[in-house]
Short mmCIF file of C-alpha atoms and ligand atoms in Angstrom, two decimals:
data_model
loop_
_atom_site.label_atom_id
_atom_site.label_comp_id
_atom_site.label_asym_id
_atom_site.label_seq_id
_atom_site.Cartn_x
_atom_site.Cartn_y
_atom_site.Cartn_z
CA MET F 10 98.53 181.87 114.80
CA ALA F 11 99.44 182.91 111.26
CA SER F 12 101.02 186.11 112.51
CA ALA F 13 103.62 184.09 114.42
CA ARG F 14 105.04 182.60 111.23
CA GLY F 15 108.77 182.71 110.79
CA GLU F 16 110.68 183.73 107.69
CA PHE F 17 114.23 183.18 106.46
CA SER F 18 116.14 186.42 106.91
CA SER F 19 118.21 186.22 103.73
CA ARG F 20 118.75 184.34 100.48
CA PHE F 21 121.84 182.73 102.00
CA GLY F 22 119.81 181.58 105.00
CA PHE F 23 117.20 179.94 102.79
CA LEU F 24 119.83 178.35 100.57
CA MET F 25 121.64 176.85 103.54
CA ALA F 26 118.39 175.57 105.07
CA ALA F 27 117.00 174.11 101.85
CA SER F 28 120.27 172.64 100.65
CA GLY F 29 120.78 171.40 104.21
CA SER F 30 117.48 169.55 103.90
CA ALA F 31 118.42 168.18 100.51
CA VAL F 32 121.99 167.21 101.34
CA GLY F 33 121.83 164.27 103.69
CA LEU F 34 122.64 160.61 103.95
CA GLY F 35 121.04 160.33 100.51
CA ASN F 36 123.88 162.33 98.98
CA ILE F 37 126.88 161.19 100.93
CA TRP F 38 125.98 157.56 101.27
CA GLY F 39 123.17 156.75 98.85
CA PHE F 40 124.39 158.55 95.75
CA PRO F 41 127.99 157.25 95.62
CA THR F 42 127.00 153.67 96.35
CA ASN F 43 124.11 153.78 93.90
CA THR F 44 126.54 155.07 91.30
CA ALA F 45 129.07 152.35 92.02
CA SER F 46 126.52 149.56 91.79
CA ASN F 47 124.75 150.94 88.71
CA GLY F 48 127.46 151.25 86.11
CA GLY F 49 129.48 154.25 87.35
CA ALA F 50 129.07 157.29 85.15
CA ALA F 51 126.10 155.69 83.37
CA PHE F 52 124.19 156.25 86.60
CA LEU F 53 125.77 159.64 87.22
CA PHE F 54 124.67 160.83 83.79
CA THR F 55 121.11 159.47 84.12
CA TYR F 56 120.87 161.00 87.58
CA LEU F 57 121.95 164.42 86.37
CA VAL F 58 119.38 164.36 83.58
CA LEU F 59 116.56 163.19 85.85
CA ALA F 60 117.46 165.64 88.59
CA PHE F 61 117.21 168.56 86.18
CA VAL F 62 114.25 167.51 84.07
CA LEU F 63 112.11 165.82 86.75
CA ALA F 64 113.18 166.66 90.25
CA TYR F 65 113.89 170.36 89.73
CA PRO F 66 110.42 171.06 88.22
CA ALA F 67 108.81 169.14 91.10
CA LEU F 68 110.89 171.10 93.60
CA MET F 69 109.70 174.35 92.01
CA ALA F 70 106.08 173.22 92.33
CA GLU F 71 106.57 172.86 96.09
CA LEU F 72 108.41 176.15 96.54
CA ILE F 73 105.84 178.11 94.53
CA ILE F 74 102.81 176.59 96.30
CA GLY F 75 104.47 177.05 99.68
CA ARG F 76 105.41 180.66 99.21
CA HIS F 77 102.03 181.50 97.78
CA ALA F 78 100.12 180.04 100.72
CA ARG F 79 102.63 180.92 103.45
CA SER F 80 101.42 177.97 105.46
CA ASN F 81 101.97 174.30 106.19
CA ALA F 82 101.38 171.73 103.44
CA ILE F 83 97.74 170.86 104.20
CA THR F 84 96.52 174.44 104.36
CA ALA F 85 98.66 175.36 101.35
CA LEU F 86 97.22 172.64 99.13
CA LYS F 87 93.71 173.45 100.33
CA SER F 88 94.22 177.11 99.51
CA ILE F 89 94.82 176.36 95.83
CA SER F 90 92.01 173.82 95.59
CA THR F 91 89.02 174.69 93.46
CA GLY F 92 86.19 172.56 94.82
CA PRO F 93 85.25 169.94 97.41
CA LYS F 94 87.02 167.14 95.51
CA SER F 95 90.35 168.90 95.26
CA GLN F 96 89.95 170.06 98.88
CA LEU F 97 89.63 166.46 99.93
CA LEU F 98 92.63 165.49 97.82
CA ALA F 99 94.57 168.34 99.43
CA VAL F 100 93.90 166.97 102.89
CA ILE F 101 94.78 163.42 101.84
CA VAL F 102 98.06 164.44 100.16
CA GLY F 103 99.00 166.80 103.00
CA VAL F 104 98.28 164.27 105.73
CA ALA F 105 99.96 161.44 103.81
CA GLY F 106 103.03 163.66 103.36
CA MET F 107 103.12 164.42 107.07
CA ILE F 108 102.86 160.74 107.98
CA THR F 109 105.43 159.73 105.36
CA VAL F 110 107.98 162.29 106.49
CA SER F 111 107.51 161.25 110.13
CA PHE F 112 108.25 157.64 109.20
CA ILE F 113 111.24 158.70 107.09
CA LEU F 114 112.55 160.55 110.14
CA SER F 115 111.96 157.49 112.33
CA PHE F 116 114.38 155.33 110.31
CA TYR F 117 116.69 158.21 109.43
CA ALA F 118 117.22 158.88 113.15
CA ILE F 119 118.49 155.34 113.66
CA VAL F 120 121.15 155.64 110.97
CA SER F 121 122.01 159.16 112.13
CA GLY F 122 122.41 157.79 115.66
CA TRP F 123 125.04 155.36 114.35
CA MET F 124 126.86 158.34 112.85
CA ILE F 125 127.03 160.08 116.24
CA ALA F 126 128.27 156.88 117.92
CA PHE F 127 131.00 156.48 115.28
CA PHE F 128 131.87 160.16 115.70
CA ILE F 129 132.46 159.68 119.44
CA ASP F 130 134.43 156.46 118.90
CA PRO F 131 137.70 158.12 117.75
CA LEU F 132 137.50 160.44 120.77
CA ALA F 133 137.15 157.41 123.05
CA ARG F 134 140.16 155.85 121.39
CA ILE F 135 142.27 158.99 121.78
CA LEU F 136 141.45 158.85 125.49
CA GLY F 137 142.41 155.17 125.64
CA MET F 138 138.85 154.07 126.53
CA SER F 139 138.84 150.85 124.53
CA ASP F 140 135.79 149.35 126.28
CA LEU F 141 133.75 152.40 125.40
CA SER F 142 135.09 152.30 121.84
CA LEU F 143 134.03 148.68 121.49
CA TRP F 144 130.57 149.48 122.86
CA LEU F 145 130.15 152.45 120.53
CA THR F 146 130.97 150.41 117.45
CA SER F 147 128.99 147.27 118.35
CA ASP F 148 125.52 147.00 116.91
CA THR F 149 123.40 146.64 120.05
CA GLU F 150 119.83 147.66 120.73
CA ILE F 151 120.83 149.67 123.76
CA ARG F 152 123.44 151.69 121.85
CA ASN F 153 121.03 152.25 118.97
CA SER F 154 118.23 153.39 121.30
CA LEU F 155 120.46 155.78 123.20
CA PHE F 156 121.77 157.44 120.05
CA VAL F 157 118.33 157.68 118.48
CA LEU F 158 117.28 159.64 121.55
CA ILE F 159 120.37 161.87 121.41
CA PHE F 160 119.87 162.59 117.72
CA MET F 161 116.15 163.28 118.12
CA SER F 162 116.85 165.60 121.05
CA LEU F 163 119.21 167.66 118.89
CA THR F 164 116.57 167.79 116.15
CA VAL F 165 113.84 168.85 118.59
CA TYR F 166 116.15 171.44 120.16
CA ILE F 167 116.81 173.17 116.83
CA ILE F 168 113.18 173.04 115.69
CA SER F 169 111.87 174.47 118.97
CA ALA F 170 114.02 177.55 118.40
CA GLY F 171 112.04 178.45 115.26
CA VAL F 172 112.71 179.20 111.61
CA LYS F 173 115.26 182.00 111.94
CA ASP F 174 116.87 181.20 115.28
CA GLY F 175 116.77 177.44 114.83
CA ILE F 176 116.69 176.16 111.27
CA GLU F 177 118.40 179.09 109.54
CA LYS F 178 120.97 179.71 112.24
CA TRP F 179 122.10 176.09 112.47
CA ALA F 180 121.98 175.37 108.75
CA SER F 181 124.08 178.49 108.09
CA ARG F 182 126.68 177.24 110.55
CA LEU F 183 126.64 173.59 109.63
CA MET F 184 126.43 173.61 105.83
CA PRO F 185 129.64 175.59 105.18
CA SER F 186 131.42 173.28 107.66
CA LEU F 187 130.05 170.30 105.77
CA VAL F 188 131.45 171.54 102.46
CA GLY F 189 134.81 172.36 104.08
CA ILE F 190 135.15 168.93 105.69
CA LEU F 191 134.09 167.19 102.48
CA LEU F 192 136.72 169.02 100.40
CA LEU F 193 139.49 168.37 102.93
CA LEU F 194 138.65 164.68 103.06
CA ILE F 195 138.63 164.40 99.26
CA LEU F 196 142.03 166.09 99.02
CA TYR F 197 143.47 163.76 101.62
CA VAL F 198 142.04 160.55 100.17
CA PHE F 199 143.35 161.49 96.73
CA THR F 200 146.91 161.32 98.05
CA LEU F 201 146.51 157.67 99.04
CA PRO F 202 147.30 154.58 96.94
CA GLY F 203 144.28 153.08 95.22
CA ALA F 204 142.30 156.33 95.00
CA MET F 205 142.63 156.51 91.22
CA ASP F 206 141.05 153.06 90.81
CA GLY F 207 138.08 154.36 92.78
CA LEU F 208 137.89 157.41 90.59
CA ARG F 209 137.81 155.15 87.55
CA ALA F 210 135.02 153.02 89.03
CA TYR F 211 133.09 156.24 89.62
CA LEU F 212 133.63 158.07 86.39
CA VAL F 213 134.08 155.48 83.65
CA PRO F 214 130.63 154.63 82.30
CA ASP F 215 129.47 151.08 81.73
CA PHE F 216 127.41 151.86 78.62
CA SER F 217 125.60 148.53 78.69
CA ARG F 218 123.81 149.72 81.83
CA PHE F 219 122.09 152.68 80.15
CA ALA F 220 119.31 150.40 78.91
CA ASP F 221 118.73 148.89 82.34
CA PRO F 222 115.29 149.89 83.74
CA GLN F 223 116.58 149.29 87.26
CA LEU F 224 119.11 152.06 86.72
CA LEU F 225 116.31 154.44 85.81
CA ILE F 226 114.23 153.49 88.83
CA ASN F 227 117.18 153.88 91.18
CA ALA F 228 118.17 157.21 89.67
CA MET F 229 114.66 158.62 89.99
CA GLY F 230 114.21 157.37 93.54
CA GLN F 231 117.58 158.86 94.42
CA ALA F 232 116.66 162.22 92.86
CA PHE F 233 113.32 162.52 94.69
CA PHE F 234 114.73 161.40 98.02
CA SER F 235 117.72 163.65 97.70
CA LEU F 236 115.70 166.78 96.94
CA SER F 237 113.36 165.95 99.87
CA LEU F 238 110.33 165.96 97.56
CA GLY F 239 106.71 164.92 97.95
CA VAL F 240 106.41 165.07 101.70
CA GLY F 241 105.89 168.81 102.16
CA THR F 242 109.40 169.66 103.35
CA MET F 243 110.30 171.94 100.47
CA LEU F 244 106.76 173.30 100.44
CA VAL F 245 107.08 174.37 104.07
CA TYR F 246 110.56 175.81 103.54
CA GLY F 247 109.16 177.62 100.51
CA SER F 248 106.52 179.16 102.75
CA TYR F 249 109.28 180.88 104.74
CA ILE F 250 110.87 182.53 101.67
CA ASN F 251 110.62 186.26 101.32
CA LYS F 252 108.10 187.51 98.73
CA GLU F 253 110.82 189.51 96.96
CA GLU F 254 112.88 186.44 96.21
CA ASN F 255 113.26 185.12 92.67
CA LEU F 256 111.95 181.57 93.04
CA PRO F 257 113.23 179.93 89.84
CA VAL F 258 116.71 181.19 90.66
CA VAL F 259 116.80 180.10 94.31
CA GLY F 260 115.20 176.78 93.38
CA SER F 261 117.86 176.07 90.79
CA LEU F 262 120.59 177.02 93.26
CA VAL F 263 119.20 174.49 95.75
CA ALA F 264 119.12 171.80 93.06
CA LEU F 265 122.66 172.66 91.96
CA LEU F 266 123.99 172.58 95.52
CA ASP F 267 122.32 169.24 96.15
CA ILE F 268 123.58 167.66 92.94
CA GLY F 269 127.02 169.24 93.31
CA ILE F 270 127.49 167.90 96.83
CA ALA F 271 126.30 164.43 95.77
CA VAL F 272 128.85 164.41 92.94
CA LEU F 273 131.56 165.61 95.35
CA ALA F 274 130.61 162.89 97.84
CA GLY F 275 131.21 160.36 95.06
CA LEU F 276 134.73 161.74 94.76
CA LEU F 277 135.24 160.87 98.40
CA ILE F 278 133.45 157.57 98.95
CA LEU F 279 134.54 155.58 95.89
CA PRO F 280 138.22 156.51 96.02
CA ALA F 281 138.11 155.81 99.80
CA MET F 282 136.70 152.35 99.13
CA TYR F 283 139.48 151.50 96.69
CA VAL F 284 142.07 152.90 99.09
CA ALA F 285 140.58 150.48 101.63
CA LEU F 286 140.92 147.69 99.07
CA ALA F 287 144.57 148.59 98.51
CA SER F 288 145.17 148.29 102.24
CA GLY F 289 143.58 144.85 102.44
CA VAL F 290 139.97 145.64 103.43
CA GLU F 291 137.26 143.62 101.66
CA ILE F 292 135.04 145.99 99.67
CA PHE F 293 133.08 143.50 97.58
CA ASP F 294 130.15 141.41 98.77
CA GLU F 295 129.52 137.74 97.95
CA ALA F 296 127.78 138.60 94.69
CA GLY F 297 130.84 140.53 93.53
CA GLY F 298 129.24 143.99 93.85
CA LEU F 299 130.61 146.81 96.00
CA ILE F 300 129.44 146.69 99.60
CA ALA F 301 126.83 149.43 99.63
CA GLY F 302 124.54 148.90 102.63
CA PRO F 303 125.25 149.73 106.27
CA GLY F 304 128.41 147.60 105.98
CA LEU F 305 130.05 150.34 103.94
CA ILE F 306 129.73 153.03 106.58
CA VAL F 307 130.00 150.96 109.75
CA SER F 308 132.65 148.46 108.70
CA VAL F 309 134.48 149.17 105.42
CA LEU F 310 135.29 152.82 106.09
CA PRO F 311 136.08 152.37 109.81
CA ALA F 312 138.45 149.51 108.82
CA LEU F 313 140.14 151.92 106.42
CA PHE F 314 140.45 154.62 109.10
CA ASN F 315 141.92 152.07 111.52
CA SER F 316 144.55 151.11 108.99
CA MET F 317 145.73 154.72 108.75
CA GLY F 318 147.27 154.88 112.21
CA VAL F 319 147.06 158.12 114.21
CA ILE F 320 145.89 160.23 111.31
CA GLY F 321 143.01 157.77 110.85
CA VAL F 322 141.56 158.96 114.15
CA PHE F 323 141.24 162.48 112.79
CA VAL F 324 139.98 161.31 109.42
CA ALA F 325 137.31 159.24 111.19
CA LEU F 326 136.35 162.22 113.34
CA ALA F 327 136.02 164.43 110.28
CA PHE F 328 134.10 161.84 108.29
CA PHE F 329 131.52 161.10 110.97
CA ALA F 330 131.18 164.80 111.77
CA LEU F 331 130.33 165.22 108.09
CA MET F 332 127.71 162.47 108.25
CA THR F 333 126.19 163.82 111.47
CA ILE F 334 125.92 167.34 110.08
CA ALA F 335 124.36 166.09 106.85
CA SER F 336 121.80 164.09 108.84
CA LEU F 337 120.90 166.86 111.24
CA THR F 338 120.23 169.55 108.64
CA SER F 339 117.92 167.04 106.92
CA SER F 340 116.17 165.77 110.05
CA ILE F 341 115.20 169.27 111.16
CA SER F 342 113.49 169.82 107.81
CA MET F 343 111.54 166.59 108.31
CA LEU F 344 110.34 167.49 111.81
CA GLU F 345 109.36 170.98 110.65
CA VAL F 346 106.59 169.54 108.44
CA PRO F 347 104.32 168.19 111.23
CA VAL F 348 105.41 170.90 113.67
CA ALA F 349 104.35 173.68 111.28
CA TYR F 350 100.96 172.00 110.97
CA ALA F 351 100.52 171.59 114.73
CA VAL F 352 101.47 175.21 115.39
CA GLU F 353 99.38 176.76 112.63
CA ASN F 354 96.31 174.55 112.51
CA ARG F 355 96.13 173.17 116.03
CA GLY F 356 97.23 176.31 117.85
CA MET F 357 100.00 174.48 119.70
CA GLY F 358 103.09 176.29 120.95
CA ARG F 359 106.19 175.52 118.86
CA ASN F 360 108.11 174.13 121.79
CA LYS F 361 105.33 171.82 122.85
CA ALA F 362 104.68 170.68 119.27
CA ALA F 363 108.37 169.90 118.65
CA VAL F 364 108.74 167.92 121.87
CA LEU F 365 105.46 166.06 121.48
CA ILE F 366 105.87 165.12 117.80
CA GLY F 367 109.60 164.48 118.22
CA GLY F 368 108.66 162.19 121.14
CA VAL F 369 106.17 160.20 119.10
CA ILE F 370 108.65 159.80 116.23
CA SER F 371 111.33 158.69 118.70
CA CYS F 372 108.95 155.99 119.97
CA ILE F 373 108.46 154.74 116.41
CA SER F 374 112.26 154.74 115.97
CA LEU F 375 112.66 152.65 119.11
CA LEU F 376 110.03 150.23 117.87
CA ILE F 377 112.11 149.81 114.71
CA VAL F 378 115.33 149.43 116.71
CA PHE F 379 113.82 146.55 118.67
CA ASN F 380 112.30 144.90 115.57
CA PHE F 381 115.00 145.92 113.16
CA ASP F 382 114.87 143.07 110.71
CA PRO F 383 111.35 143.16 109.49
CA LEU F 384 110.68 146.84 110.16
CA PHE F 385 113.67 148.86 108.96
CA ASP F 386 113.59 147.81 105.31
CA LEU F 387 109.81 147.84 105.28
CA VAL F 388 109.53 151.42 106.53
CA ALA F 389 112.45 152.73 104.46
CA GLY F 390 111.26 151.00 101.30
CA PHE F 391 107.61 151.96 101.61
CA THR F 392 108.18 155.62 102.43
CA THR F 393 110.93 156.38 99.93
CA GLU F 394 110.09 154.09 97.03
CA ARG F 395 106.28 154.03 97.17
CA SER F 396 104.97 157.03 99.02
CA GLN F 397 107.42 159.80 98.14
CA PRO F 398 107.24 159.63 94.30
CA LEU F 399 103.46 159.23 94.35
CA LEU F 400 102.96 162.23 96.63
CA SER F 401 105.30 164.23 94.47
CA LEU F 402 103.12 163.37 91.50
CA PHE F 403 100.06 164.73 93.28
CA ILE F 404 101.84 167.95 94.17
CA CYS F 405 102.65 168.39 90.46
CA VAL F 406 98.95 167.78 89.73
CA PHE F 407 98.03 170.52 92.21
CA ALA F 408 100.51 172.99 90.71
CA ALA F 409 99.64 172.32 87.07
CA TRP F 410 96.09 170.95 86.85
CA ILE F 411 94.22 172.31 89.86
CA TRP F 412 95.75 175.71 90.58
CA SER F 413 95.06 178.33 87.91
CA ARG F 414 97.93 179.21 85.55
CA ASP F 415 97.45 182.89 86.37
CA GLY F 416 97.75 182.20 90.07
CA VAL F 417 101.03 180.37 89.56
CA LEU F 418 102.43 183.09 87.33
CA ALA F 419 101.39 185.83 89.75
CA GLU F 420 103.29 184.08 92.54
CA ILE F 421 106.45 183.68 90.48
CA LYS F 422 106.22 187.31 89.37
CA HIS F 423 106.50 188.49 92.97
CA GLY F 424 110.24 188.08 92.90
CA SER F 425 110.82 188.35 89.17
CA ALA F 426 108.52 190.80 87.42
CA GLU F 427 109.53 189.65 83.96
CA ALA F 428 108.98 185.97 84.71
CA ASP F 429 106.44 185.49 81.90
CA GLN F 430 109.11 186.43 79.34
CA GLY F 431 111.75 184.07 80.73
CA LEU F 432 112.84 180.58 79.85
CA PHE F 433 111.45 179.12 83.07
CA TRP F 434 107.87 180.06 82.25
CA LYS F 435 108.25 178.75 78.69
CA ILE F 436 109.28 175.28 79.83
CA TRP F 437 108.26 174.61 83.40
CA PRO F 438 104.41 174.65 83.14
CA PHE F 439 104.51 171.99 80.42
CA TYR F 440 106.94 169.91 82.42
CA VAL F 441 104.95 169.80 85.65
CA LYS F 442 101.74 169.28 83.76
CA PHE F 443 102.75 166.39 81.52
CA ILE F 444 106.32 165.20 81.73
CA CYS F 445 106.70 164.93 85.52
CA PRO F 446 103.47 163.05 86.29
CA LEU F 447 103.90 160.75 83.31
CA ALA F 448 107.53 159.96 84.03
CA ILE F 449 106.79 159.31 87.70
CA LEU F 450 103.94 156.99 86.74
CA VAL F 451 106.03 155.07 84.23
CA VAL F 452 108.88 154.53 86.64
CA TYR F 453 106.48 153.83 89.49
CA PHE F 454 104.80 150.95 87.70
CA GLN F 455 108.02 149.43 86.42
N1 LIG V 8 117.11 164.77 101.23
C1 LIG V 8 117.50 164.04 102.38
C2 LIG V 8 118.73 163.21 102.06
O1 LIG V 8 119.23 163.22 100.97
C3 LIG V 8 116.40 163.16 102.89
C4 LIG V 8 115.06 163.81 103.08
C5 LIG V 8 113.91 163.21 102.57
C6 LIG V 8 114.91 165.00 103.80
C7 LIG V 8 112.66 163.76 102.73
C8 LIG V 8 113.64 165.57 103.98
C9 LIG V 8 112.52 164.95 103.45
O2 LIG V 8 119.24 162.51 102.89
#
């Protein structure tokens, strides 16, 4: 089936798809709240450093392996293996990535479903349907199940349409809208009383926190989750990049877009929280920290929007549209990982694979919805804190220890003939070989 492989039609298309994967709930929700609860700019600074020195090199490892092999993660890792042991490791890492990303999608779909429900809520209120509004904003199993299914159907719909007509087309439409909505919301929130206090909480560093190992762990976890690393997503997207493309350049653009949008989201969320405080909404939890969990998105911000009167309806619409878009461009990249495998290695049709795998993941989501308390945190914690960094480490091992240096260089040279003279080739091989695995290990065993 290799001949049926898709390809992104342009650099813009790839950038929108890959940054769409990277920019998700992790940026708009996770990053600002992590920053607020980890010493403001102390976290921001640590995150920026880690994103560039650890996450970017790991991202490049995935893009280079993917484009070289032009296949799904398992076949790609096998293709650069050198013997039976590394072949076995390739299968283990590839399969573990596929399972991890499916479980990430299963909890991600629940939260994304909430975003759709909260997006419809202002519409229901405009139409005077207060019963519907109450139902949409109440945390019930039936609401959560319904919206999981709606969100997963959208994801399956886009993935069935393929790389160019599904992923690229939708990411190219949705990502510019996301940036536009984000900027408009920031501008509006900045005009409101209290916004400057939020800006201060975001940007003034608490230097005492720099030494805190927890800050380091959170910043690394955030960086790996945000760049969608370890689970084969970026590897598969890399496999759809044109051979003429300059990989170090497009990779750094993806990292910059991801980091830039996370920093921008901080300029929205923290000022918005302090605006909420100024209008009487509680933004601190019992321990005195900022409310960061689901409460932030499903109660603090909606309370703020409600206090704004009529304009609040439109602000709520815009905000939850933003969240839904961010989720969807990430969820499609998650589903693409197992679908690419099923199509290429199991000879399944794309449509059938998307529906079947999307169906299985939806069932897991429903299982979590109905057993939320033990399962949600367990699945989210295990996949993002344990599995993702470890898998990322193994992908670095493949790129730097198993695959030959000449092979790597030859692949990079496809899109940049002078690559061996450039800065990237002077620094990157050393980074993926030593710094990335070591740093991941250190943080992992903290
Ligand atoms: N990067 C996405 C986010 O920030 C999450 C993600 C993780 C997407 C793993 C794909 C794979 O929300």
